[in-house]
N, CA, C and O of each residue as an XYZ file, in Angstrom:
760
protein
N      47.833    -74.756   -157.328
C      48.256    -73.475   -157.861
C      47.352    -72.374   -157.302
O      46.126    -72.477   -157.360
N      47.962    -71.336   -156.769
C      47.211    -70.204   -156.230
C      46.799    -69.289   -157.376
O      47.623    -68.879   -158.193
N      45.516    -68.980   -157.418
C      45.010    -68.138   -158.489
C      44.600    -66.785   -157.930
O      44.030    -66.690   -156.843
N      44.899    -65.746   -158.691
C      44.477    -64.407   -158.315
C      43.030    -64.199   -158.743
O      42.587    -64.749   -159.751
N      42.296    -63.400   -157.969
C      40.952    -63.006   -158.388
C      41.099    -62.012   -159.536
O      42.187    -61.484   -159.767
N      40.022    -61.760   -160.246
C      40.053    -60.770   -161.341
C      40.414    -59.390   -160.788
O      41.134    -58.625   -161.428
N      39.909    -59.086   -159.604
C      40.237    -57.814   -158.953
C      41.744    -57.715   -158.707
O      42.356    -56.683   -158.981
N      42.332    -58.785   -158.192
C      43.778    -58.804   -157.945
C      44.565    -58.734   -159.249
O      45.615    -58.093   -159.310
N      44.059    -59.393   -160.294
C      44.731    -59.322   -161.594
C      44.763    -57.887   -162.113
O      45.764    -57.452   -162.683
N      43.671    -57.155   -161.916
C      43.606    -55.754   -162.343
C      44.618    -54.922   -161.567
O      45.353    -54.131   -162.157
N      44.662    -55.094   -160.254
C      45.624    -54.349   -159.428
C      47.044    -54.660   -159.876
O      47.865    -53.755   -160.026
N      47.332    -55.937   -160.090
C      48.676    -56.353   -160.520
C      49.043    -55.724   -161.862
O      50.153    -55.220   -162.032
N      48.120    -55.754   -162.806
C      48.402    -55.204   -164.132
C      48.661    -53.701   -164.067
O      49.605    -53.209   -164.686
N      47.841    -52.975   -163.331
C      48.043    -51.525   -163.211
C      49.382    -51.235   -162.535
O      50.082    -50.295   -162.913
N      49.734    -52.045   -161.535
C      50.996    -51.837   -160.817
C      52.202    -52.147   -161.698
O      53.122    -51.335   -161.800
N      52.202    -53.312   -162.331
C      53.370    -53.746   -163.098
C      53.495    -53.035   -164.450
O      54.603    -52.833   -164.946
N      52.367    -52.661   -165.037
C      52.388    -51.982   -166.334
C      52.112    -50.499   -166.110
O      51.169    -49.933   -166.664
N      52.953    -49.886   -165.288
C      52.712    -48.529   -164.809
C      52.842    -47.444   -165.873
O      52.441    -46.307   -165.629
N      53.383    -47.755   -167.028
C      53.495    -46.761   -168.098
C      52.217    -46.668   -168.937
O      52.069    -45.750   -169.743
N      51.303    -47.610   -168.750
C      50.054    -47.643   -169.517
C      48.920    -47.082   -168.669
O      48.828    -47.354   -167.472
N      48.059    -46.293   -169.309
C      46.859    -45.783   -168.641
C      45.707    -46.724   -168.966
O      45.469    -47.048   -170.130
N      44.994    -47.160   -167.932
C      43.915    -48.126   -168.131
C      42.556    -47.538   -167.792
O      42.397    -46.813   -166.810
N      41.572    -47.872   -168.637
C      40.174    -47.634   -168.320
C      39.486    -48.998   -168.370
O      40.139    -50.010   -168.624
N      38.186    -49.033   -168.131
C      37.506    -50.335   -168.074
C      37.565    -51.065   -169.413
O      37.604    -52.295   -169.439
N      37.572    -50.339   -170.510
C      37.642    -50.988   -171.824
C      39.033    -51.575   -172.070
O      39.151    -52.731   -172.477
N      40.083    -50.791   -171.829
C      41.443    -51.247   -172.156
C      41.925    -52.371   -171.239
O      42.783    -53.162   -171.630
N      41.381    -52.445   -170.030
C      41.845    -53.500   -169.119
C      41.047    -54.794   -169.295
O      41.496    -55.863   -168.882
N      39.876    -54.698   -169.901
C      39.020    -55.885   -170.006
C      39.650    -56.996   -170.846
O      39.504    -58.173   -170.516
N      40.349    -56.640   -171.925
C      40.929    -57.671   -172.798
C      42.067    -58.445   -172.120
O      42.010    -59.674   -172.084
N      43.108    -57.774   -171.575
C      44.188    -58.556   -170.952
C      43.742    -59.365   -169.729
O      44.351    -60.385   -169.408
N      42.692    -58.919   -169.053
C      42.201    -59.633   -167.866
C      41.159    -60.685   -168.264
O      40.822    -61.569   -167.477
N      40.657    -60.573   -169.496
C      39.680    -61.520   -170.040
C      38.333    -61.442   -169.311
O      37.768    -62.450   -168.887
N      37.844    -60.204   -169.184
C      36.515    -59.965   -168.620
C      35.812    -58.930   -169.502
O      36.441    -58.285   -170.341
N      34.515    -58.785   -169.302
C      33.772    -57.795   -170.094
C      34.102    -56.387   -169.603
O      34.571    -56.191   -168.482
N      33.846    -55.421   -170.472
C      34.073    -54.017   -170.123
C      33.189    -53.614   -168.942
O      33.615    -52.855   -168.072
N      31.954    -54.125   -168.918
C      31.013    -53.816   -167.829
C      31.529    -54.382   -166.504
O      31.470    -53.711   -165.473
N      32.036    -55.620   -166.534
C      32.579    -56.238   -165.324
C      33.801    -55.451   -164.847
O      33.959    -55.203   -163.652
N      34.655    -55.065   -165.778
C      35.844    -54.277   -165.421
C      35.427    -52.961   -164.767
O      36.034    -52.533   -163.785
N      34.395    -52.324   -165.309
C      33.901    -51.067   -164.748
C      33.425    -51.276   -163.313
O      33.720    -50.467   -162.434
N      32.688    -52.366   -163.076
C      32.192    -52.667   -161.722
C      33.351    -52.923   -160.756
O      33.324    -52.472   -159.611
N      34.367    -53.649   -161.227
C      35.543    -53.916   -160.383
C      36.237    -52.601   -160.046
O      36.605    -52.369   -158.894
N      36.416    -51.740   -161.048
C      37.051    -50.440   -160.801
C      36.248    -49.613   -159.804
O      36.829    -48.979   -158.923
N      34.925    -49.610   -159.927
C      34.083    -48.843   -158.998
C      34.241    -49.375   -157.568
O      34.315    -48.595   -156.618
N      34.291    -50.693   -157.419
C      34.486    -51.299   -156.101
C      35.863    -50.929   -155.537
O      35.981    -50.575   -154.364
N      36.894    -51.010   -156.368
C      38.251    -50.651   -155.923
C      38.331    -49.167   -155.569
O      39.030    -48.780   -154.632
N      37.617    -48.350   -156.319
C      37.608    -46.909   -156.047
C      36.901    -46.623   -154.721
O      37.345    -45.781   -153.940
N      35.803    -47.329   -154.477
C      35.067    -47.178   -153.212
C      35.966    -47.539   -152.022
O      35.903    -46.902   -150.971
N      36.803    -48.568   -152.203
C      37.728    -49.001   -151.147
C      39.010    -48.159   -151.128
O      39.901    -48.397   -150.312
N      39.096    -47.184   -152.024
C      40.238    -46.259   -152.135
C      41.540    -46.955   -152.519
O      42.624    -46.488   -152.172
N      41.430    -48.075   -153.237
C      42.613    -48.782   -153.748
C      43.040    -48.146   -155.064
O      44.230    -48.063   -155.368
N      42.052    -47.694   -155.847
C      42.350    -46.956   -157.077
C      41.690    -45.592   -157.004
O      40.774    -45.358   -156.217
N      42.186    -44.702   -157.850
C      41.543    -43.401   -158.010
C      41.298    -43.196   -159.497
O      41.999    -43.757   -160.340
N      40.300    -42.390   -159.802
C      39.946    -42.179   -161.201
C      40.222    -40.741   -161.607
O      40.244    -39.822   -160.788
N      40.431    -40.586   -162.916
C      40.667    -39.259   -163.479
C      40.002    -39.233   -164.848
O      40.212    -40.123   -165.672
N      39.208    -38.213   -165.075
C      38.529    -38.092   -166.370
C      39.461    -37.378   -167.343
O      39.907    -36.258   -167.094
N      39.746    -38.053   -168.458
C      40.567    -37.468   -169.518
C      39.733    -37.549   -170.792
O      39.560    -38.626   -171.363
N      39.219    -36.406   -171.233
C      38.297    -36.399   -172.372
C      37.041    -37.146   -171.983
O      36.414    -36.833   -170.970
N      36.670    -38.133   -172.784
C      35.488    -38.951   -172.475
C      35.828    -40.183   -171.650
O      34.932    -40.872   -171.162
N      37.104    -40.461   -171.492
C      37.538    -41.684   -170.799
C      37.788    -41.432   -169.313
O      38.203    -40.346   -168.909
N      37.527    -42.456   -168.521
C      37.881    -42.422   -167.100
C      39.066    -43.362   -166.932
O      38.958    -44.568   -167.153
N      40.194    -42.790   -166.539
C      41.442    -43.531   -166.375
C      41.615    -43.843   -164.889
O      41.368    -42.994   -164.033
N      42.044    -45.078   -164.596
C      42.232    -45.504   -163.210
C      43.710    -45.718   -162.925
O      44.460    -46.217   -163.763
N      44.103    -45.328   -161.729
C      45.474    -45.572   -161.272
C      45.412    -46.013   -159.818
O      44.420    -45.780   -159.127
N      46.475    -46.648   -159.367
C      46.509    -47.099   -157.977
C      46.633    -45.910   -157.044
O      47.342    -44.948   -157.339
N      45.948    -45.979   -155.928
C      46.038    -44.946   -154.902
C      47.187    -45.317   -153.968
O      46.991    -46.010   -152.969
N      48.374    -44.853   -154.300
C      49.562    -45.222   -153.526
C      49.699    -44.420   -152.234
O      50.665    -44.592   -151.491
N      48.725    -43.541   -151.968
C      48.696    -42.842   -150.680
C      48.003    -43.698   -149.621
O      48.063    -43.388   -148.431
N      47.354    -44.759   -150.052
C      46.612    -45.635   -149.150
C      47.491    -46.830   -148.760
O      47.878    -47.610   -149.631
N      47.816    -46.991   -147.461
C      48.643    -48.125   -147.039
C      48.002    -49.485   -147.339
O      48.711    -50.480   -147.486
N      46.676    -49.535   -147.430
C      45.995    -50.784   -147.773
C      46.369    -51.201   -149.200
O      46.530    -52.389   -149.481
N      46.504    -50.234   -150.086
C      46.925    -50.519   -151.466
C      48.301    -51.165   -151.465
O      48.539    -52.124   -152.199
N      49.209    -50.646   -150.645
C      50.567    -51.212   -150.559
C      50.508    -52.684   -150.164
O      51.145    -53.533   -150.787
N      49.737    -52.970   -149.126
C      49.650    -54.350   -148.630
C      48.975    -55.260   -149.653
O      49.363    -56.417   -149.814
N      47.978    -54.738   -150.333
C      47.283    -55.516   -151.371
C      48.262    -55.883   -152.497
O      48.273    -57.021   -152.966
N      49.073    -54.926   -152.920
C      50.078    -55.181   -153.967
C      51.052    -56.258   -153.497
O      51.336    -57.206   -154.229
N      51.558    -56.113   -152.287
C      52.523    -57.083   -151.754
C      51.906    -58.479   -151.659
O      52.555    -59.470   -151.992
N      50.659    -58.555   -151.208
C      49.969    -59.843   -151.116
C      49.842    -60.487   -152.500
O      50.084    -61.684   -152.656
N      49.468    -59.706   -153.485
C      49.332    -60.210   -154.857
C      50.667    -60.756   -155.353
O      50.713    -61.828   -155.957
N      51.749    -60.029   -155.103
C      53.082    -60.476   -155.538
C      53.493    -61.764   -154.818
O      54.135    -62.631   -155.412
N      53.126    -61.888   -153.547
C      53.439    -63.103   -152.773
C      52.645    -64.293   -153.318
O      53.197    -65.379   -153.496
N      51.360    -64.089   -153.581
C      50.524    -65.163   -154.144
C      51.101    -65.611   -155.484
O      51.201    -66.807   -155.757
N      51.474    -64.654   -156.305
C      52.050    -64.964   -157.617
C      53.339    -65.784   -157.466
O      53.561    -66.736   -158.214
N      54.178    -65.415   -156.507
C      55.446    -66.125   -156.279
C      55.222    -67.554   -155.790
O      56.024    -68.441   -156.081
N      54.144    -67.779   -155.052
C      53.856    -69.123   -154.538
C      53.659    -70.137   -155.658
O      53.866    -71.334   -155.459
N      53.263    -69.665   -156.824
C      53.102    -70.559   -157.973
C      54.448    -70.980   -158.562
O      54.508    -71.813   -159.465
N      55.522    -70.395   -158.040
C      56.880    -70.716   -158.489
C      57.718    -71.177   -157.296
O      58.895    -70.839   -157.168
N      57.077    -71.955   -156.434
C      57.694    -72.415   -155.188
C      59.010    -73.148   -155.433
O      59.959    -73.014   -154.660
N      59.059    -73.921   -156.510
C      60.293    -74.655   -156.818
C      61.477    -73.688   -156.918
O      62.559    -73.975   -156.407
N      61.270    -72.544   -157.577
C      62.360    -71.584   -157.778
C      62.633    -70.784   -156.509
O      63.759    -70.344   -156.277
N      61.611    -70.600   -155.697
C      61.842    -69.962   -154.392
C      62.771    -70.836   -153.561
O      63.688    -70.341   -152.906
N      62.522    -72.149   -153.596
C      63.385    -73.096   -152.873
C      64.797    -73.099   -153.452
O      65.784    -73.056   -152.718
N      64.874    -73.148   -154.760
C      66.160    -73.205   -155.465
C      67.064    -72.013   -155.109
O      68.278    -72.158   -154.966
N      66.444    -70.833   -154.970
C      67.225    -69.609   -154.758
C      67.078    -69.028   -153.352
O      67.411    -67.865   -153.123
N      66.574    -69.844   -152.396
C      66.316    -69.314   -151.046
C      67.571    -68.790   -150.350
O      67.481    -67.933   -149.471
N      68.733    -69.300   -150.738
C      69.995    -68.830   -150.160
C      70.227    -67.341   -150.462
O      70.977    -66.669   -149.753
N      69.588    -66.842   -151.504
C      69.744    -65.435   -151.889
C      68.752    -64.512   -151.175
O      68.936    -63.295   -151.160
N      67.722    -65.078   -150.597
C      66.620    -64.279   -150.046
C      67.085    -63.172   -149.101
O      66.643    -62.030   -149.229
N      67.954    -63.486   -148.171
C      68.402    -62.503   -147.172
C      69.498    -61.575   -147.708
O      69.879    -60.613   -147.040
N      69.997    -61.859   -148.896
C      71.105    -61.079   -149.458
C      70.634    -59.994   -150.428
O      71.394    -59.085   -150.762
N      69.374    -60.091   -150.882
C      68.892    -59.205   -151.940
C      67.829    -58.241   -151.425
O      67.157    -58.509   -150.429
N      67.688    -57.104   -152.126
C      66.522    -56.251   -151.892
C      65.301    -56.957   -152.475
O      64.265    -57.085   -151.823
N      65.450    -57.410   -153.718
C      64.431    -58.253   -154.338
C      65.046    -59.050   -155.480
O      66.094    -58.700   -156.022
N      64.353    -60.139   -155.826
C      64.808    -61.040   -156.884
C      63.609    -61.365   -157.767
O      62.564    -61.798   -157.281
N      63.776    -61.148   -159.074
C      62.698    -61.395   -160.034
C      63.113    -62.495   -161.002
O      64.170    -62.425   -161.628
N      62.271    -63.501   -161.111
C      62.429    -64.570   -162.096
C      61.689    -64.106   -163.349
O      60.534    -63.688   -163.268
N      62.352    -64.176   -164.514
C      61.684    -63.713   -165.733
C      62.108    -64.552   -166.930
O      62.970    -65.424   -166.826
N      61.490    -64.272   -168.053
C      61.845    -64.972   -169.287
C      61.069    -66.262   -169.467
O      60.011    -66.460   -168.868
N      61.614    -67.137   -170.306
C      60.912    -68.365   -170.712
C      60.603    -69.288   -169.532
O      59.638    -70.050   -169.590
N      61.381    -69.236   -168.493
C      61.176    -70.106   -167.324
C      59.824    -69.824   -166.652
O      59.246    -70.718   -166.034
N      59.320    -68.596   -166.769
C      58.031    -68.251   -166.156
C      56.853    -68.696   -167.021
O      55.725    -68.799   -166.537
N      57.117    -68.959   -168.299
C      56.050    -69.374   -169.215
C      55.950    -70.891   -169.339
O      54.854    -71.453   -169.338
N      57.111    -71.551   -169.445
C      57.111    -73.006   -169.599
C      58.428    -73.564   -169.072
O      59.457    -73.535   -169.748
N      58.364    -74.066   -167.863
C      59.558    -74.569   -167.177
C      60.231    -75.709   -167.945
O      61.459    -75.787   -167.991
N      59.443    -76.576   -168.537
C      59.999    -77.753   -169.226
C      60.798    -77.391   -170.476
O      61.850    -77.977   -170.731
N      60.307    -76.432   -171.253
C      60.986    -76.091   -172.509
C      62.029    -74.985   -172.343
O      62.820    -74.742   -173.255
N      62.038    -74.324   -171.205
C      63.009    -73.239   -170.987
C      64.421    -73.808   -170.925
O      64.672    -74.821   -170.272
N      65.327    -73.144   -171.611
C      66.712    -73.629   -171.628
C      67.566    -72.940   -170.564
O      68.664    -73.395   -170.245
N      67.046    -71.837   -170.020
C      67.831    -71.102   -169.035
C      66.927    -70.475   -167.981
O      65.701    -70.519   -168.078
N      67.569    -69.891   -166.970
C      66.869    -69.240   -165.866
C      67.359    -67.799   -165.817
O      68.525    -67.537   -165.522
N      66.449    -66.866   -166.111
C      66.794    -65.446   -166.081
C      66.369    -64.854   -164.748
O      65.239    -65.050   -164.299
N      67.285    -64.127   -164.122
C      67.021    -63.497   -162.830
C      67.421    -62.028   -162.873
O      68.480    -61.682   -163.397
N      66.577    -61.171   -162.325
C      66.970    -59.793   -162.037
C      67.156    -59.746   -160.531
O      66.228    -60.005   -159.764
N      68.371    -59.411   -160.124
C      68.700    -59.355   -158.700
C      69.081    -57.921   -158.371
O      70.006    -57.366   -158.964
N      68.369    -57.326   -157.430
C      68.687    -55.976   -156.976
C      69.142    -56.094   -155.529
O      68.428    -56.611   -154.670
N      70.367    -55.593   -155.282
C      70.969    -55.772   -153.957
C      71.919    -54.625   -153.642
O      72.311    -53.848   -154.512
N      72.268    -54.552   -152.381
C      73.258    -53.598   -151.901
C      74.604    -53.922   -152.549
O      74.957    -55.093   -152.690
N      75.346    -52.909   -152.936
C      76.632    -53.121   -153.628
C      77.603    -53.956   -152.793
O      78.454    -54.647   -153.352
N      77.491    -53.902   -151.472
C      78.390    -54.678   -150.603
C      78.110    -56.185   -150.675
O      78.954    -56.992   -150.284
N      76.945    -56.558   -151.166
C      76.557    -57.974   -151.220
C      76.780    -58.600   -152.602
O      76.596    -59.806   -152.760
N      77.166    -57.811   -153.592
C      77.222    -58.300   -154.972
C      78.184    -59.470   -155.158
O      77.839    -60.449   -155.820
N      79.378    -59.385   -154.589
C      80.361    -60.482   -154.726
C      79.820    -61.768   -154.106
O      79.937    -62.848   -154.684
N      79.233    -61.634   -152.934
C      78.658    -62.789   -152.235
C      77.538    -63.425   -153.077
O      77.441    -64.648   -153.169
N      76.711    -62.592   -153.678
C      75.618    -63.074   -154.534
C      76.178    -63.813   -155.746
O      75.680    -64.877   -156.111
N      77.206    -63.253   -156.364
C      77.833    -63.900   -157.526
C      78.377    -65.283   -157.161
O      78.251    -66.226   -157.944
N      78.979    -65.407   -155.977
C      79.500    -66.709   -155.526
C      78.369    -67.716   -155.317
O      78.497    -68.886   -155.675
N      77.273    -67.257   -154.742
C      76.121    -68.142   -154.523
C      75.567    -68.614   -155.870
O      75.242    -69.791   -156.029
N      75.460    -67.712   -156.826
C      74.965    -68.075   -158.168
C      75.883    -69.120   -158.802
O      75.410    -70.097   -159.383
N      77.193    -68.912   -158.690
C      78.156    -69.889   -159.239
C      77.943    -71.267   -158.607
O      77.953    -72.288   -159.295
N      77.751    -71.276   -157.286
C      77.525    -72.541   -156.574
C      76.219    -73.197   -157.037
O      76.184    -74.400   -157.296
N      75.155    -72.407   -157.141
C      73.858    -72.937   -157.567
C      73.921    -73.470   -158.995
O      73.243    -74.440   -159.333
N      74.734    -72.832   -159.827
C      74.852    -73.251   -161.227
C      75.349    -74.690   -161.342
O      74.982    -75.407   -162.274
N      76.171    -75.102   -160.408
C      76.706    -76.472   -160.433
C      75.627    -77.524   -160.202
O      75.797    -78.684   -160.575
N      74.510    -77.117   -159.582
C      73.464    -78.075   -159.220
C      72.218    -78.001   -160.098
O      71.240    -78.704   -159.841
N      72.240    -77.178   -161.107
C      71.070    -77.081   -161.986
C      71.475    -77.320   -163.435
O      72.560    -76.927   -163.863
N      70.597    -77.963   -164.175
C      70.902    -78.282   -165.574
C      70.674    -77.081   -166.491
O      71.215    -77.033   -167.595
N      69.885    -76.126   -166.045
C      69.614    -74.933   -166.851
C      70.629    -73.844   -166.512
O      71.001    -73.670   -165.352
N      71.064    -73.129   -167.517
C      72.031    -72.040   -167.323
C      71.338    -70.881   -166.607
O      70.248    -70.463   -167.000
N      71.972    -70.369   -165.562
C      71.444    -69.222   -164.818
C      72.052    -67.954   -165.409
O      73.272    -67.820   -165.506
N      71.174    -67.020   -165.805
C      71.611    -65.728   -166.340
C      71.166    -64.632   -165.370
O      70.038    -64.148   -165.460
N      72.046    -64.238   -164.441
C      71.645    -63.188   -163.506
C      71.949    -61.791   -164.062
O      73.027    -61.549   -164.605
N      71.000    -60.896   -163.919
C      71.213    -59.478   -164.185
C      71.225    -58.843   -162.801
O      70.181    -58.697   -162.164
N      72.418    -58.467   -162.340
C      72.574    -57.993   -160.962
C      72.773    -56.480   -160.974
O      73.630    -55.959   -161.688
N      71.970    -55.786   -160.173
C      72.025    -54.327   -160.099
C      71.934    -53.855   -158.651
O      71.438    -54.558   -157.771
N      72.427    -52.648   -158.442
C      72.169    -51.983   -157.163
C      70.806    -51.299   -157.282
O      70.281    -51.141   -158.384
N      70.244    -50.900   -156.159
C      68.962    -50.194   -156.173
C      69.099    -48.881   -156.948
O      68.184    -48.473   -157.663
N      70.241    -48.235   -156.797
C      70.483    -46.968   -157.501
C      70.415    -47.180   -159.017
O      69.775    -46.405   -159.727
N      71.074    -48.228   -159.506
C      71.054    -48.530   -160.942
C      69.648    -48.910   -161.411
O      69.217    -48.514   -162.494
N      68.945    -49.676   -160.590
C      67.581    -50.078   -160.935
C      66.694    -48.845   -161.088
O      65.945    -48.728   -162.058
N      66.782    -47.931   -160.128
C      65.952    -46.717   -160.176
C      66.339    -45.834   -161.360
O      65.487    -45.192   -161.975
N      67.634    -45.810   -161.667
C      68.098    -45.048   -162.830
C      67.482    -45.630   -164.108
O      67.006    -44.891   -164.970
N      67.497    -46.959   -164.219
C      66.885    -47.627   -165.375
C      65.378    -47.361   -165.445
O      64.824    -47.186   -166.530
N      64.727    -47.332   -164.293
C      63.293    -47.021   -164.252
C      63.033    -45.617   -164.777
O      62.151    -45.400   -165.609
N      63.819    -44.667   -164.275
C      63.644    -43.272   -164.693
C      63.891    -43.084   -166.183
O      63.249    -42.255   -166.827
N      64.830    -43.864   -166.729
C      65.132    -43.794   -168.167
C      64.146    -44.617   -168.991
O      64.197    -44.625   -170.220
N      63.239    -45.317   -168.285
C      62.271    -46.211   -168.932
C      62.976    -47.254   -169.796
O      62.572    -47.530   -170.926
N      64.046    -47.825   -169.231
C      64.814    -48.879   -169.897
C      63.863    -50.019   -170.278
O      63.229    -50.631   -169.418
N      63.780    -50.290   -171.581
C      62.814    -51.272   -172.097
C      62.994    -52.654   -171.469
O      62.008    -53.307   -171.127
N      64.230    -53.104   -171.316
C      64.482    -54.427   -170.736
C      63.941    -54.502   -169.314
O      63.247    -55.454   -168.958
N      64.258    -53.502   -168.508
C      63.804    -53.483   -167.107
C      62.281    -53.389   -167.040
O      61.651    -54.081   -166.241
N      61.693    -52.540   -167.872
C      60.229    -52.393   -167.891
C      59.570    -53.727   -168.250
O      58.577    -54.113   -167.633
N      60.116    -54.432   -169.245
C      59.570    -55.742   -169.631
C      59.706    -56.762   -168.503
O      58.799    -57.563   -168.277
N      60.833    -56.735   -167.799
C      61.034    -57.653   -166.668
C      59.993    -57.374   -165.584
O      59.416    -58.304   -165.020
N      59.756    -56.105   -165.296
C      58.767    -55.727   -164.282
C      57.376    -56.219   -164.689
O      56.642    -56.772   -163.871
N      57.025    -56.013   -165.956
C      55.693    -56.392   -166.452
C      55.449    -57.893   -166.392
O      54.360    -58.335   -166.025
N      56.462    -58.679   -166.754
C      56.242    -60.115   -166.941
C      56.885    -60.997   -165.876
O      56.565    -62.181   -165.773
N      57.792    -60.423   -165.081
C      58.536    -61.228   -164.123
C      57.757    -61.578   -162.870
O      56.696    -61.020   -162.590
N      58.316    -62.520   -162.124
C      57.735    -62.997   -160.867
C      58.690    -62.613   -159.742
O      59.845    -63.039   -159.732
N      58.214    -61.811   -158.799
C      59.047    -61.377   -157.675
C      59.088    -62.522   -156.664
O      58.138    -62.731   -155.911
N      60.200    -63.262   -156.657
C      60.318    -64.407   -155.746
C      60.558    -63.963   -154.313
O      60.002    -64.533   -153.375
N      61.388    -62.944   -154.152
C      61.729    -62.437   -152.814
C      61.717    -60.912   -152.835
O      61.980    -60.285   -153.861
N      61.404    -60.330   -151.673
C      61.496    -58.878   -151.523
C      60.324    -58.117   -152.121
O      60.506    -57.056   -152.719
N      59.124    -58.655   -151.960
C      57.946    -58.014   -152.543
C      57.748    -56.591   -152.024
O      57.391    -55.694   -152.788
N      57.979    -56.384   -150.736
C      57.798    -55.041   -150.173
C      58.829    -54.073   -150.747
O      58.485    -52.949   -151.112
N      60.083    -54.496   -150.827
C      61.133    -53.637   -151.393
C      60.860    -53.328   -152.866
O      61.095    -52.211   -153.327
N      60.367    -54.318   -153.591
C      60.023    -54.122   -155.003
C      58.910    -53.087   -155.125
O      58.992    -52.169   -155.941
N      57.869    -53.245   -154.308
C      56.755    -52.294   -154.337
C      57.235    -50.880   -154.031
O      56.819    -49.923   -154.684
N      58.110    -50.753   -153.040
C      58.641    -49.431   -152.682
C      59.475    -48.842   -153.814
O      59.432    -47.636   -154.055
N      60.230    -49.682   -154.505
C      61.093    -49.211   -155.596
C      60.273    -48.651   -156.754
O      60.732    -47.756   -157.463
N      59.066    -49.172   -156.949
C      58.229    -48.704   -158.051
C      57.317    -47.555   -157.664
O      56.665    -46.969   -158.528
N      57.258    -47.226   -156.406
C      56.352    -46.170   -155.940
C      56.701    -44.836   -156.554
O      56.042    -43.835   -156.272
C-alpha cells in the first residue's frame, strides 16, 4: 500500500476540502500530528511556494499556491498515489479511462471493500460520450457482484454543482478517490 507523507496529506486535505480554511492548529487533528509539526510543515511548504499564508486576526491561514505549476504537479502526484491503493478498481473500470474527464470512486467501497454492498462512482465526461459510458457500466455490472451506482455528469454540470456548493458533490470531492483523470480533476477545482 502506498502511503502519503504528512506533507502530502496536508496538501491533499487543503485541496480536497477547499471550503475550509486551515491553520496549523486546525489541520493538526485530521492529519494526526502536533500543532508545532503542522506549523513546521506549513513553513516548509510556504518556503517551496506550494502554499501561501494570510494573516486573519491572530490566525495564519494557509492555502495552496495555485499560481505555482509545481503545486499542480504535486496535487496530481498525490491523487495518483492515492488511486494506486485502489488498483483493483482501476483495473475493473479501466475501459472507462479514455472515455471520461475523470472518475471518482466514493462511498463505503473506499472505506471497507468487504462490507460495501455497492460501488459508487462520480463520472465526469463529455456529453457525446455519455451513452457509451452507460453501455460500458451496464456491461461491467454483469461481471461484478456489487451494484454499480454511477453519478454521470458533464463538466459543465460538475462546475455548476461546485459553484452552488452542492453538498453531495463537495462530500464526494472530500472523501472520494480519483481513479482516472487526476489532471482534469485538479483543473476542474482550480
